[in-house]
Amino acid sequence: MTRWRPLADDLDPRVREFTEQLRRQVDRGGLSAAALADATGYSRSSWERYLSARLLPPRYAVVALAQATGADPRHLVTLWEVAERAWSRAENRHDVTMEAGRVAEARAALGEFGPATGTAPAPRRSRRSLVLFAVGAVAVVLAVVGATVFTGGGGTDRAEQPRAPHPSRTAHAAALPSGVKCTGAGCTGEDPEGMGCGGAHARTTASAWIGGALVETRYSDVCAAAWARMSAAALGDTLTVGPAGAGGQAQRTRIGGTAAAYTPMLAATAPTAVLSCATLASGLHGCATPQGASPSPGPGGR
């Protein structure tokens, strides 16, 4: 794994710096591909994508690599946060470019019939337009005939008229970005990654080092939900996310055999409405207080 392939020339400088730092840490640790996979819990193929900058690794993978190579995870996490912002902006630009291309194609297709006053379209396009027009006309006729059959000859009895569909959960889900499966109260108790609320749809809104563990509040605007995440965790640590005020429902997870974990989601109208706290196995307790909020012992804290 020490013979690195050159990174893409058009790679963002911040992503390049982060990836090169990951490569240096792997070289310093003398880890083979198999050893890196065993030490971090992420597959060899995943690390091949991460270390070639074809995919940005999750924060958990970065922390696990730091622990495996003896590096300070805080420094690598800082570089990762910068790279993540650059990566997200690049994805957004790509999405805008693709959308503009689709809009241009739609405009071109609609323009095949030619402007109201102007030159006639080319013969090939004209024939295609006539075919499309004929298909559309047949569809309209069939729709009218079908409506007549099912309404008993076009009567005006309101009881027999088709009712407008009511909004449904399916229609609401269709309005969400691709891959996102819940929003608001529907996200409470659900896994943020499994429901598509993580990744580019989430951001860290509060963080704090509690002992040697990093506790963060992750918030997704599109899902209107938050969850707590902890890196460099230890067996027996407990992680909680709950309302910033007194009372209310909280989500909790206990750390097992992984150095990074997160809680299920909790519906939240704003990132400042929740508080993420951790109680370490050593007994140390602390919370990641949102900016502008007063310190609080947090849900289940002391």
PDB file of C-alpha atoms in Angstrom:
ATOM      1  CA  MET A   1       0.000   0.000   0.000  1.00  0.00           C
ATOM      2  CA  THR A   2       3.067   2.260  -0.008  1.00  0.00           C
ATOM      3  CA  ARG A   3       3.142   2.585  -3.794  1.00  0.00           C
ATOM      4  CA  TRP A   4       0.518   5.248  -4.162  1.00  0.00           C
ATOM      5  CA  ARG A   5      -1.075   6.105  -7.457  1.00  0.00           C
ATOM      6  CA  PRO A   6      -1.025   9.784  -8.441  1.00  0.00           C
ATOM      7  CA  LEU A   7      -4.113  11.694  -7.358  1.00  0.00           C
ATOM      8  CA  ALA A   8      -6.329  13.329  -9.974  1.00  0.00           C
ATOM      9  CA  ASP A   9      -5.020  16.642 -11.285  1.00  0.00           C
ATOM     10  CA  ASP A  10      -8.351  18.398 -10.796  1.00  0.00           C
ATOM     11  CA  LEU A  11      -8.704  17.286  -7.163  1.00  0.00           C
ATOM     12  CA  ASP A  12      -9.541  20.096  -4.735  1.00  0.00           C
ATOM     13  CA  PRO A  13      -6.342  21.161  -2.888  1.00  0.00           C
ATOM     14  CA  ARG A  14      -7.985  20.659   0.507  1.00  0.00           C
ATOM     15  CA  VAL A  15      -9.084  17.130  -0.354  1.00  0.00           C
ATOM     16  CA  ARG A  16      -5.628  16.465  -1.781  1.00  0.00           C
ATOM     17  CA  GLU A  17      -3.890  17.619   1.412  1.00  0.00           C
ATOM     18  CA  PHE A  18      -6.183  15.483   3.558  1.00  0.00           C
ATOM     19  CA  THR A  19      -5.689  12.381   1.394  1.00  0.00           C
ATOM     20  CA  GLU A  20      -1.920  12.824   1.319  1.00  0.00           C
ATOM     21  CA  GLN A  21      -1.892  13.103   5.104  1.00  0.00           C
ATOM     22  CA  LEU A  22      -3.839   9.847   5.369  1.00  0.00           C
ATOM     23  CA  ARG A  23      -1.288   8.187   3.092  1.00  0.00           C
ATOM     24  CA  ARG A  24       1.600   9.477   5.216  1.00  0.00           C
ATOM     25  CA  GLN A  25       0.009   8.083   8.366  1.00  0.00           C
ATOM     26  CA  VAL A  26      -0.449   4.674   6.731  1.00  0.00           C
ATOM     27  CA  ASP A  27       3.201   4.707   5.611  1.00  0.00           C
ATOM     28  CA  ARG A  28       4.405   5.716   9.087  1.00  0.00           C
ATOM     29  CA  GLY A  29       2.365   2.964  10.671  1.00  0.00           C
ATOM     30  CA  GLY A  30       3.731   0.423   8.201  1.00  0.00           C
ATOM     31  CA  LEU A  31       0.252  -0.976   7.670  1.00  0.00           C
ATOM     32  CA  SER A  32      -0.611  -3.277   4.810  1.00  0.00           C
ATOM     33  CA  ALA A  33      -4.041  -3.138   3.208  1.00  0.00           C
ATOM     34  CA  ALA A  34      -5.197  -6.169   5.186  1.00  0.00           C
ATOM     35  CA  ALA A  35      -3.786  -4.809   8.460  1.00  0.00           C
ATOM     36  CA  LEU A  36      -5.464  -1.434   7.918  1.00  0.00           C
ATOM     37  CA  ALA A  37      -8.805  -3.128   7.297  1.00  0.00           C
ATOM     38  CA  ASP A  38      -8.453  -5.294  10.407  1.00  0.00           C
ATOM     39  CA  ALA A  39      -7.401  -2.368  12.601  1.00  0.00           C
ATOM     40  CA  THR A  40     -10.187  -0.004  11.554  1.00  0.00           C
ATOM     41  CA  GLY A  41     -13.140  -2.260  10.756  1.00  0.00           C
ATOM     42  CA  TYR A  42     -13.447  -0.760   7.258  1.00  0.00           C
ATOM     43  CA  SER A  43     -12.890  -3.048   4.268  1.00  0.00           C
ATOM     44  CA  ARG A  44      -9.797  -3.076   2.100  1.00  0.00           C
ATOM     45  CA  SER A  45     -11.819  -1.932  -0.930  1.00  0.00           C
ATOM     46  CA  SER A  46     -13.179   1.013   1.073  1.00  0.00           C
ATOM     47  CA  TRP A  47      -9.687   2.143   2.030  1.00  0.00           C
ATOM     48  CA  GLU A  48      -8.564   1.847  -1.577  1.00  0.00           C
ATOM     49  CA  ARG A  49     -11.288   4.338  -2.500  1.00  0.00           C
ATOM     50  CA  TYR A  50     -10.531   6.609   0.472  1.00  0.00           C
ATOM     51  CA  LEU A  51      -6.777   6.694  -0.155  1.00  0.00           C
ATOM     52  CA  SER A  52      -7.207   7.387  -3.868  1.00  0.00           C
ATOM     53  CA  ALA A  53      -9.667  10.252  -3.119  1.00  0.00           C
ATOM     54  CA  ARG A  54     -12.427   8.555  -5.084  1.00  0.00           C
ATOM     55  CA  LEU A  55     -14.568   8.659  -1.955  1.00  0.00           C
ATOM     56  CA  LEU A  56     -14.317  10.753   1.195  1.00  0.00           C
ATOM     57  CA  PRO A  57     -14.069   8.500   4.266  1.00  0.00           C
ATOM     58  CA  PRO A  58     -16.512   8.909   7.158  1.00  0.00           C
ATOM     59  CA  ARG A  59     -15.183  10.619  10.276  1.00  0.00           C
ATOM     60  CA  TYR A  60     -15.271   7.306  12.136  1.00  0.00           C
ATOM     61  CA  ALA A  61     -12.834   5.800   9.645  1.00  0.00           C
ATOM     62  CA  VAL A  62     -10.459   8.746  10.073  1.00  0.00           C
ATOM     63  CA  VAL A  63     -10.488   8.384  13.864  1.00  0.00           C
ATOM     64  CA  ALA A  64      -9.957   4.630  13.564  1.00  0.00           C
ATOM     65  CA  LEU A  65      -6.971   5.174  11.255  1.00  0.00           C
ATOM     66  CA  ALA A  66      -5.465   7.668  13.699  1.00  0.00           C
ATOM     67  CA  GLN A  67      -5.802   5.180  16.526  1.00  0.00           C
ATOM     68  CA  ALA A  68      -4.283   2.410  14.421  1.00  0.00           C
ATOM     69  CA  THR A  69      -1.259   4.526  13.467  1.00  0.00           C
ATOM     70  CA  GLY A  70      -0.755   6.342  16.774  1.00  0.00           C
ATOM     71  CA  ALA A  71      -1.671   9.778  15.368  1.00  0.00           C
ATOM     72  CA  ASP A  72      -3.644  12.449  17.197  1.00  0.00           C
ATOM     73  CA  PRO A  73      -7.228  12.040  15.889  1.00  0.00           C
ATOM     74  CA  ARG A  74      -8.015  15.729  16.483  1.00  0.00           C
ATOM     75  CA  HIS A  75      -5.551  16.872  13.811  1.00  0.00           C
ATOM     76  CA  LEU A  76      -6.825  14.412  11.220  1.00  0.00           C
ATOM     77  CA  VAL A  77     -10.437  15.268  12.071  1.00  0.00           C
ATOM     78  CA  THR A  78      -9.689  18.966  11.527  1.00  0.00           C
ATOM     79  CA  LEU A  79      -8.300  18.229   8.060  1.00  0.00           C
ATOM     80  CA  TRP A  80     -11.278  15.958   7.376  1.00  0.00           C
ATOM     81  CA  GLU A  81     -13.788  18.714   8.256  1.00  0.00           C
ATOM     82  CA  VAL A  82     -12.105  21.091   5.802  1.00  0.00           C
ATOM     83  CA  ALA A  83     -12.029  18.400   3.115  1.00  0.00           C
ATOM     84  CA  GLU A  84     -15.678  17.491   3.772  1.00  0.00           C
ATOM     85  CA  ARG A  85     -16.811  21.082   3.159  1.00  0.00           C
ATOM     86  CA  ALA A  86     -14.824  21.226  -0.069  1.00  0.00           C
ATOM     87  CA  TRP A  87     -16.183  17.831  -1.136  1.00  0.00           C
ATOM     88  CA  SER A  88     -19.784  18.881  -0.439  1.00  0.00           C
ATOM     89  CA  ARG A  89     -19.386  22.105  -2.425  1.00  0.00           C
ATOM     90  CA  ALA A  90     -17.964  20.138  -5.351  1.00  0.00           C
ATOM     91  CA  GLU A  91     -20.948  17.760  -5.237  1.00  0.00           C
ATOM     92  CA  ASN A  92     -23.346  20.700  -5.151  1.00  0.00           C
ATOM     93  CA  ARG A  93     -21.690  22.251  -8.199  1.00  0.00           C
ATOM     94  CA  HIS A  94     -21.970  18.924  -9.994  1.00  0.00           C
ATOM     95  CA  ASP A  95     -25.666  18.705  -9.123  1.00  0.00           C
ATOM     96  CA  VAL A  96     -26.261  22.252 -10.426  1.00  0.00           C
ATOM     97  CA  THR A  97     -24.428  21.443 -13.653  1.00  0.00           C
ATOM     98  CA  MET A  98     -26.447  18.259 -14.164  1.00  0.00           C
ATOM     99  CA  GLU A  99     -29.683  20.113 -13.442  1.00  0.00           C
ATOM    100  CA  ALA A 100     -28.781  22.812 -15.949  1.00  0.00           C
ATOM    101  CA  GLY A 101     -28.126  20.111 -18.542  1.00  0.00           C
ATOM    102  CA  ARG A 102     -31.519  18.517 -17.907  1.00  0.00           C
ATOM    103  CA  VAL A 103     -33.223  21.913 -18.163  1.00  0.00           C
ATOM    104  CA  ALA A 104     -31.462  22.571 -21.466  1.00  0.00           C
ATOM    105  CA  GLU A 105     -32.567  19.184 -22.816  1.00  0.00           C
ATOM    106  CA  ALA A 106     -36.153  19.840 -21.753  1.00  0.00           C
ATOM    107  CA  ARG A 107     -36.140  23.262 -23.395  1.00  0.00           C
ATOM    108  CA  ALA A 108     -34.717  21.783 -26.585  1.00  0.00           C
ATOM    109  CA  ALA A 109     -37.380  19.072 -26.619  1.00  0.00           C
ATOM    110  CA  LEU A 110     -40.168  21.599 -26.068  1.00  0.00           C
ATOM    111  CA  GLY A 111     -38.729  23.781 -28.805  1.00  0.00           C
ATOM    112  CA  GLU A 112     -39.006  21.042 -31.413  1.00  0.00           C
ATOM    113  CA  PHE A 113     -42.427  22.341 -32.417  1.00  0.00           C
ATOM    114  CA  GLY A 114     -40.802  25.658 -33.288  1.00  0.00           C
ATOM    115  CA  PRO A 115     -41.666  29.174 -32.022  1.00  0.00           C
ATOM    116  CA  ALA A 116     -45.092  30.687 -32.640  1.00  0.00           C
ATOM    117  CA  THR A 117     -43.691  33.000 -35.284  1.00  0.00           C
ATOM    118  CA  GLY A 118     -40.491  31.872 -36.947  1.00  0.00           C
ATOM    119  CA  THR A 119     -38.941  29.438 -39.353  1.00  0.00           C
ATOM    120  CA  ALA A 120     -40.214  25.914 -39.699  1.00  0.00           C
ATOM    121  CA  PRO A 121     -38.211  23.154 -37.981  1.00  0.00           C
ATOM    122  CA  ALA A 122     -36.020  20.735 -39.943  1.00  0.00           C
ATOM    123  CA  PRO A 123     -37.871  17.876 -41.728  1.00  0.00           C
ATOM    124  CA  ARG A 124     -36.485  15.206 -39.382  1.00  0.00           C
ATOM    125  CA  ARG A 125     -37.645  17.078 -36.276  1.00  0.00           C
ATOM    126  CA  SER A 126     -40.949  17.883 -37.953  1.00  0.00           C
ATOM    127  CA  ARG A 127     -41.720  14.205 -38.500  1.00  0.00           C
ATOM    128  CA  ARG A 128     -40.861  13.433 -34.900  1.00  0.00           C
ATOM    129  CA  SER A 129     -43.054  16.271 -33.727  1.00  0.00           C
ATOM    130  CA  LEU A 130     -45.968  14.973 -35.769  1.00  0.00           C
ATOM    131  CA  VAL A 131     -45.548  11.519 -34.255  1.00  0.00           C
ATOM    132  CA  LEU A 132     -45.491  12.987 -30.736  1.00  0.00           C
ATOM    133  CA  PHE A 133     -48.541  15.102 -31.519  1.00  0.00           C
ATOM    134  CA  ALA A 134     -50.432  12.093 -32.880  1.00  0.00           C
ATOM    135  CA  VAL A 135     -49.580   9.980 -29.841  1.00  0.00           C
ATOM    136  CA  GLY A 136     -50.722  12.773 -27.560  1.00  0.00           C
ATOM    137  CA  ALA A 137     -53.973  13.213 -29.449  1.00  0.00           C
ATOM    138  CA  VAL A 138     -54.741   9.494 -29.238  1.00  0.00           C
ATOM    139  CA  ALA A 139     -54.033   9.541 -25.509  1.00  0.00           C
ATOM    140  CA  VAL A 140     -56.454  12.444 -25.009  1.00  0.00           C
ATOM    141  CA  VAL A 141     -59.188  10.674 -26.975  1.00  0.00           C
ATOM    142  CA  LEU A 142     -58.724   7.468 -24.994  1.00  0.00           C
ATOM    143  CA  ALA A 143     -58.821   9.395 -21.737  1.00  0.00           C
ATOM    144  CA  VAL A 144     -62.096  11.074 -22.721  1.00  0.00           C
ATOM    145  CA  VAL A 145     -63.632   7.758 -23.787  1.00  0.00           C
ATOM    146  CA  GLY A 146     -62.510   6.111 -20.562  1.00  0.00           C
ATOM    147  CA  ALA A 147     -63.954   8.926 -18.478  1.00  0.00           C
ATOM    148  CA  THR A 148     -67.281   8.561 -20.283  1.00  0.00           C
ATOM    149  CA  VAL A 149     -67.395   4.813 -19.671  1.00  0.00           C
ATOM    150  CA  PHE A 150     -66.632   5.062 -15.959  1.00  0.00           C
ATOM    151  CA  THR A 151     -68.972   8.005 -15.252  1.00  0.00           C
ATOM    152  CA  GLY A 152     -72.005   6.545 -17.022  1.00  0.00           C
ATOM    153  CA  GLY A 153     -72.022   8.737 -20.116  1.00  0.00           C
ATOM    154  CA  GLY A 154     -70.693  11.996 -18.729  1.00  0.00           C
ATOM    155  CA  GLY A 155     -73.358  12.589 -16.049  1.00  0.00           C
ATOM    156  CA  THR A 156     -72.967  15.373 -13.525  1.00  0.00           C
ATOM    157  CA  ASP A 157     -73.716  13.386 -10.346  1.00  0.00           C
ATOM    158  CA  ARG A 158     -71.072  14.658  -7.888  1.00  0.00           C
ATOM    159  CA  ALA A 159     -71.080  11.330  -6.058  1.00  0.00           C
ATOM    160  CA  GLU A 160     -69.672   9.664  -9.170  1.00  0.00           C
ATOM    161  CA  GLN A 161     -66.984  12.231  -9.892  1.00  0.00           C
ATOM    162  CA  PRO A 162     -63.403  11.215  -9.081  1.00  0.00           C
ATOM    163  CA  ARG A 163     -62.141  12.699  -5.834  1.00  0.00           C
ATOM    164  CA  ALA A 164     -58.916  14.641  -5.590  1.00  0.00           C
ATOM    165  CA  PRO A 165     -56.265  12.507  -3.889  1.00  0.00           C
ATOM    166  CA  HIS A 166     -55.337  13.414  -0.330  1.00  0.00           C
ATOM    167  CA  PRO A 167     -51.700  14.052   0.551  1.00  0.00           C
ATOM    168  CA  SER A 168     -50.078  10.824   1.650  1.00  0.00           C
ATOM    169  CA  ARG A 169     -46.842   9.697   3.221  1.00  0.00           C
ATOM    170  CA  THR A 170     -45.789   8.367  -0.180  1.00  0.00           C
ATOM    171  CA  ALA A 171     -46.301  11.749  -1.824  1.00  0.00           C
ATOM    172  CA  HIS A 172     -44.464  13.451   1.015  1.00  0.00           C
ATOM    173  CA  ALA A 173     -41.547  11.046   0.740  1.00  0.00           C
ATOM    174  CA  ALA A 174     -41.354  11.715  -2.989  1.00  0.00           C
ATOM    175  CA  ALA A 175     -40.654  15.380  -2.212  1.00  0.00           C
ATOM    176  CA  LEU A 176     -37.539  14.490  -0.184  1.00  0.00           C
ATOM    177  CA  PRO A 177     -34.095  14.276  -1.809  1.00  0.00           C
ATOM    178  CA  SER A 178     -33.123  10.953  -3.263  1.00  0.00           C
ATOM    179  CA  GLY A 179     -32.195   8.458  -0.566  1.00  0.00           C
ATOM    180  CA  VAL A 180     -33.794  10.405   2.304  1.00  0.00           C
ATOM    181  CA  LYS A 181     -36.547   8.316   3.872  1.00  0.00           C
ATOM    182  CA  CYS A 182     -37.937  10.368   6.760  1.00  0.00           C
ATOM    183  CA  THR A 183     -38.413  13.823   8.202  1.00  0.00           C
ATOM    184  CA  GLY A 184     -39.408  15.286  11.574  1.00  0.00           C
ATOM    185  CA  ALA A 185     -41.211  12.959  13.964  1.00  0.00           C
ATOM    186  CA  GLY A 186     -40.916  10.116  11.467  1.00  0.00           C
ATOM    187  CA  CYS A 187     -37.147  10.123  12.044  1.00  0.00           C
ATOM    188  CA  THR A 188     -37.274   9.763  15.831  1.00  0.00           C
ATOM    189  CA  GLY A 189     -35.710   6.475  16.877  1.00  0.00           C
ATOM    190  CA  GLU A 190     -34.387   5.752  13.381  1.00  0.00           C
ATOM    191  CA  ASP A 191     -30.802   5.208  12.238  1.00  0.00           C
ATOM    192  CA  PRO A 192     -29.511   8.418  10.558  1.00  0.00           C
ATOM    193  CA  GLU A 193     -27.372   6.578   8.026  1.00  0.00           C
ATOM    194  CA  GLY A 194     -30.035   4.018   7.207  1.00  0.00           C
ATOM    195  CA  MET A 195     -32.625   6.756   6.642  1.00  0.00           C
ATOM    196  CA  GLY A 196     -30.310   8.813   4.426  1.00  0.00           C
ATOM    197  CA  CYS A 197     -30.044  11.766   6.820  1.00  0.00           C
ATOM    198  CA  GLY A 198     -26.264  11.604   7.243  1.00  0.00           C
ATOM    199  CA  GLY A 199     -23.438  12.383   4.866  1.00  0.00           C
ATOM    200  CA  ALA A 200     -23.994  15.500   2.757  1.00  0.00           C
ATOM    201  CA  HIS A 201     -27.382  16.063   4.430  1.00  0.00           C
ATOM    202  CA  ALA A 202     -25.895  16.544   7.910  1.00  0.00           C
ATOM    203  CA  ARG A 203     -23.581  18.965   9.676  1.00  0.00           C
ATOM    204  CA  THR A 204     -21.905  19.193  13.058  1.00  0.00           C
ATOM    205  CA  THR A 205     -23.552  21.944  15.121  1.00  0.00           C
ATOM    206  CA  ALA A 206     -21.803  21.407  18.460  1.00  0.00           C
ATOM    207  CA  SER A 207     -18.777  19.446  19.660  1.00  0.00           C
ATOM    208  CA  ALA A 208     -16.744  18.928  22.808  1.00  0.00           C
ATOM    209  CA  TRP A 209     -13.880  16.772  24.012  1.00  0.00           C
ATOM    210  CA  ILE A 210     -14.893  14.806  27.103  1.00  0.00           C
ATOM    211  CA  GLY A 211     -11.821  13.080  28.384  1.00  0.00           C
ATOM    212  CA  GLY A 212     -10.346  11.443  25.304  1.00  0.00           C
ATOM    213  CA  ALA A 213     -13.655  11.187  23.442  1.00  0.00           C
ATOM    214  CA  LEU A 214     -15.066  13.627  20.917  1.00  0.00           C
ATOM    215  CA  VAL A 215     -18.825  14.196  21.279  1.00  0.00           C
ATOM    216  CA  GLU A 216     -20.761  15.932  18.509  1.00  0.00           C
ATOM    217  CA  THR A 217     -24.306  16.978  17.719  1.00  0.00           C
ATOM    218  CA  ARG A 218     -25.155  16.142  14.126  1.00  0.00           C
ATOM    219  CA  TYR A 219     -28.145  17.902  12.572  1.00  0.00           C
ATOM    220  CA  SER A 220     -29.925  17.344   9.269  1.00  0.00           C
ATOM    221  CA  ASP A 221     -32.009  20.232   7.961  1.00  0.00           C
ATOM    222  CA  VAL A 222     -33.740  18.111   5.342  1.00  0.00           C
ATOM    223  CA  CYS A 223     -34.689  15.469   7.937  1.00  0.00           C
ATOM    224  CA  ALA A 224     -35.375  18.018  10.713  1.00  0.00           C
ATOM    225  CA  ALA A 225     -33.663  15.671  13.135  1.00  0.00           C
ATOM    226  CA  ALA A 226     -30.511  15.446  15.244  1.00  0.00           C
ATOM    227  CA  TRP A 227     -28.351  12.736  16.763  1.00  0.00           C
ATOM    228  CA  ALA A 228     -25.240  12.461  18.918  1.00  0.00           C
ATOM    229  CA  ARG A 229     -21.987  11.000  17.626  1.00  0.00           C
ATOM    230  CA  MET A 230     -18.865  10.011  19.561  1.00  0.00           C
ATOM    231  CA  SER A 231     -15.373   9.264  18.276  1.00  0.00           C
ATOM    232  CA  ALA A 232     -12.523   7.628  20.196  1.00  0.00           C
ATOM    233  CA  ALA A 233     -15.076   6.010  22.487  1.00  0.00           C
ATOM    234  CA  ALA A 234     -14.352   3.212  24.933  1.00  0.00           C
ATOM    235  CA  LEU A 235     -16.258   0.126  25.963  1.00  0.00           C
ATOM    236  CA  GLY A 236     -18.986   1.062  28.439  1.00  0.00           C
ATOM    237  CA  ASP A 237     -19.292   4.731  27.456  1.00  0.00           C
ATOM    238  CA  THR A 238     -22.868   6.012  27.112  1.00  0.00           C
ATOM    239  CA  LEU A 239     -23.983   8.563  24.518  1.00  0.00           C
ATOM    240  CA  THR A 240     -27.263  10.503  24.703  1.00  0.00           C
ATOM    241  CA  VAL A 241     -29.121  13.117  22.684  1.00  0.00           C
ATOM    242  CA  GLY A 242     -32.164  14.857  24.118  1.00  0.00           C
ATOM    243  CA  PRO A 243     -34.015  18.179  24.327  1.00  0.00           C
ATOM    244  CA  ALA A 244     -31.854  21.104  25.418  1.00  0.00           C
ATOM    245  CA  GLY A 245     -34.449  21.981  28.063  1.00  0.00           C
ATOM    246  CA  ALA A 246     -35.688  19.896  30.951  1.00  0.00           C
ATOM    247  CA  GLY A 247     -37.771  16.801  30.271  1.00  0.00           C
ATOM    248  CA  GLY A 248     -38.698  15.312  26.931  1.00  0.00           C
ATOM    249  CA  GLN A 249     -37.695  12.191  25.069  1.00  0.00           C
ATOM    250  CA  ALA A 250     -34.028  11.252  24.699  1.00  0.00           C
ATOM    251  CA  GLN A 251     -32.196   8.748  22.526  1.00  0.00           C
ATOM    252  CA  ARG A 252     -29.349   6.743  24.024  1.00  0.00           C
ATOM    253  CA  THR A 253     -26.707   4.227  22.977  1.00  0.00           C
ATOM    254  CA  ARG A 254     -24.072   2.301  24.915  1.00  0.00           C
ATOM    255  CA  ILE A 255     -20.679   1.761  23.340  1.00  0.00           C
ATOM    256  CA  GLY A 256     -19.826  -1.825  22.542  1.00  0.00           C
ATOM    257  CA  GLY A 257     -16.782  -3.030  20.673  1.00  0.00           C
ATOM    258  CA  THR A 258     -16.372   0.008  18.388  1.00  0.00           C
ATOM    259  CA  ALA A 259     -14.371   3.187  18.851  1.00  0.00           C
ATOM    260  CA  ALA A 260     -17.067   5.332  17.240  1.00  0.00           C
ATOM    261  CA  ALA A 261     -20.845   5.323  17.637  1.00  0.00           C
ATOM    262  CA  TYR A 262     -23.961   7.419  17.248  1.00  0.00           C
ATOM    263  CA  THR A 263     -27.445   7.495  18.728  1.00  0.00           C
ATOM    264  CA  PRO A 264     -30.746   7.071  16.916  1.00  0.00           C
ATOM    265  CA  MET A 265     -32.289  10.322  15.681  1.00  0.00           C
ATOM    266  CA  LEU A 266     -34.495  12.739  17.562  1.00  0.00           C
ATOM    267  CA  ALA A 267     -36.876  15.118  15.777  1.00  0.00           C
ATOM    268  CA  ALA A 268     -35.716  18.720  16.246  1.00  0.00           C
ATOM    269  CA  THR A 269     -36.867  21.987  14.701  1.00  0.00           C
ATOM    270  CA  ALA A 270     -33.390  23.494  15.123  1.00  0.00           C
ATOM    271  CA  PRO A 271     -29.934  22.247  16.120  1.00  0.00           C
ATOM    272  CA  THR A 272     -30.016  24.407  19.265  1.00  0.00           C
ATOM    273  CA  ALA A 273     -33.077  22.499  20.480  1.00  0.00           C
ATOM    274  CA  VAL A 274     -31.041  19.415  21.373  1.00  0.00           C
ATOM    275  CA  LEU A 275     -28.046  18.555  23.533  1.00  0.00           C
ATOM    276  CA  SER A 276     -25.563  15.721  23.061  1.00  0.00           C
ATOM    277  CA  CYS A 277     -23.936  14.290  26.180  1.00  0.00           C
ATOM    278  CA  ALA A 278     -21.649  11.424  27.101  1.00  0.00           C
ATOM    279  CA  THR A 279     -20.933   9.575  30.311  1.00  0.00           C
ATOM    280  CA  LEU A 280     -17.639   7.727  30.081  1.00  0.00           C
ATOM    281  CA  ALA A 281     -17.011   4.383  31.698  1.00  0.00           C
ATOM    282  CA  SER A 282     -14.639   6.230  34.028  1.00  0.00           C
ATOM    283  CA  GLY A 283     -17.582   8.276  35.356  1.00  0.00           C
ATOM    284  CA  LEU A 284     -16.648  11.519  33.593  1.00  0.00           C
ATOM    285  CA  HIS A 285     -19.691  13.320  32.155  1.00  0.00           C
ATOM    286  CA  GLY A 286     -20.037  16.238  29.755  1.00  0.00           C
ATOM    287  CA  CYS A 287     -22.089  17.736  26.937  1.00  0.00           C
ATOM    288  CA  ALA A 288     -21.511  19.453  23.603  1.00  0.00           C
ATOM    289  CA  THR A 289     -23.243  22.774  24.218  1.00  0.00           C
ATOM    290  CA  PRO A 290     -24.645  24.551  21.115  1.00  0.00           C
ATOM    291  CA  GLN A 291     -23.270  28.009  20.430  1.00  0.00           C
ATOM    292  CA  GLY A 292     -25.277  30.677  22.215  1.00  0.00           C
ATOM    293  CA  ALA A 293     -26.786  28.221  24.699  1.00  0.00           C
ATOM    294  CA  SER A 294     -26.002  28.081  28.411  1.00  0.00           C
ATOM    295  CA  PRO A 295     -24.210  24.985  29.737  1.00  0.00           C
ATOM    296  CA  SER A 296     -26.523  22.224  30.890  1.00  0.00           C
ATOM    297  CA  PRO A 297     -26.000  18.847  32.599  1.00  0.00           C
ATOM    298  CA  GLY A 298     -27.969  17.375  29.714  1.00  0.00           C
ATOM    299  CA  PRO A 299     -30.313  14.408  29.492  1.00  0.00           C
ATOM    300  CA  GLY A 300     -29.468  11.874  32.128  1.00  0.00           C
ATOM    301  CA  GLY A 301     -26.498  13.964  33.227  1.00  0.00           C
ATOM    302  CA  ARG A 302     -25.337  15.218  36.549  1.00  0.00           C
TER     303      ARG A 302
END
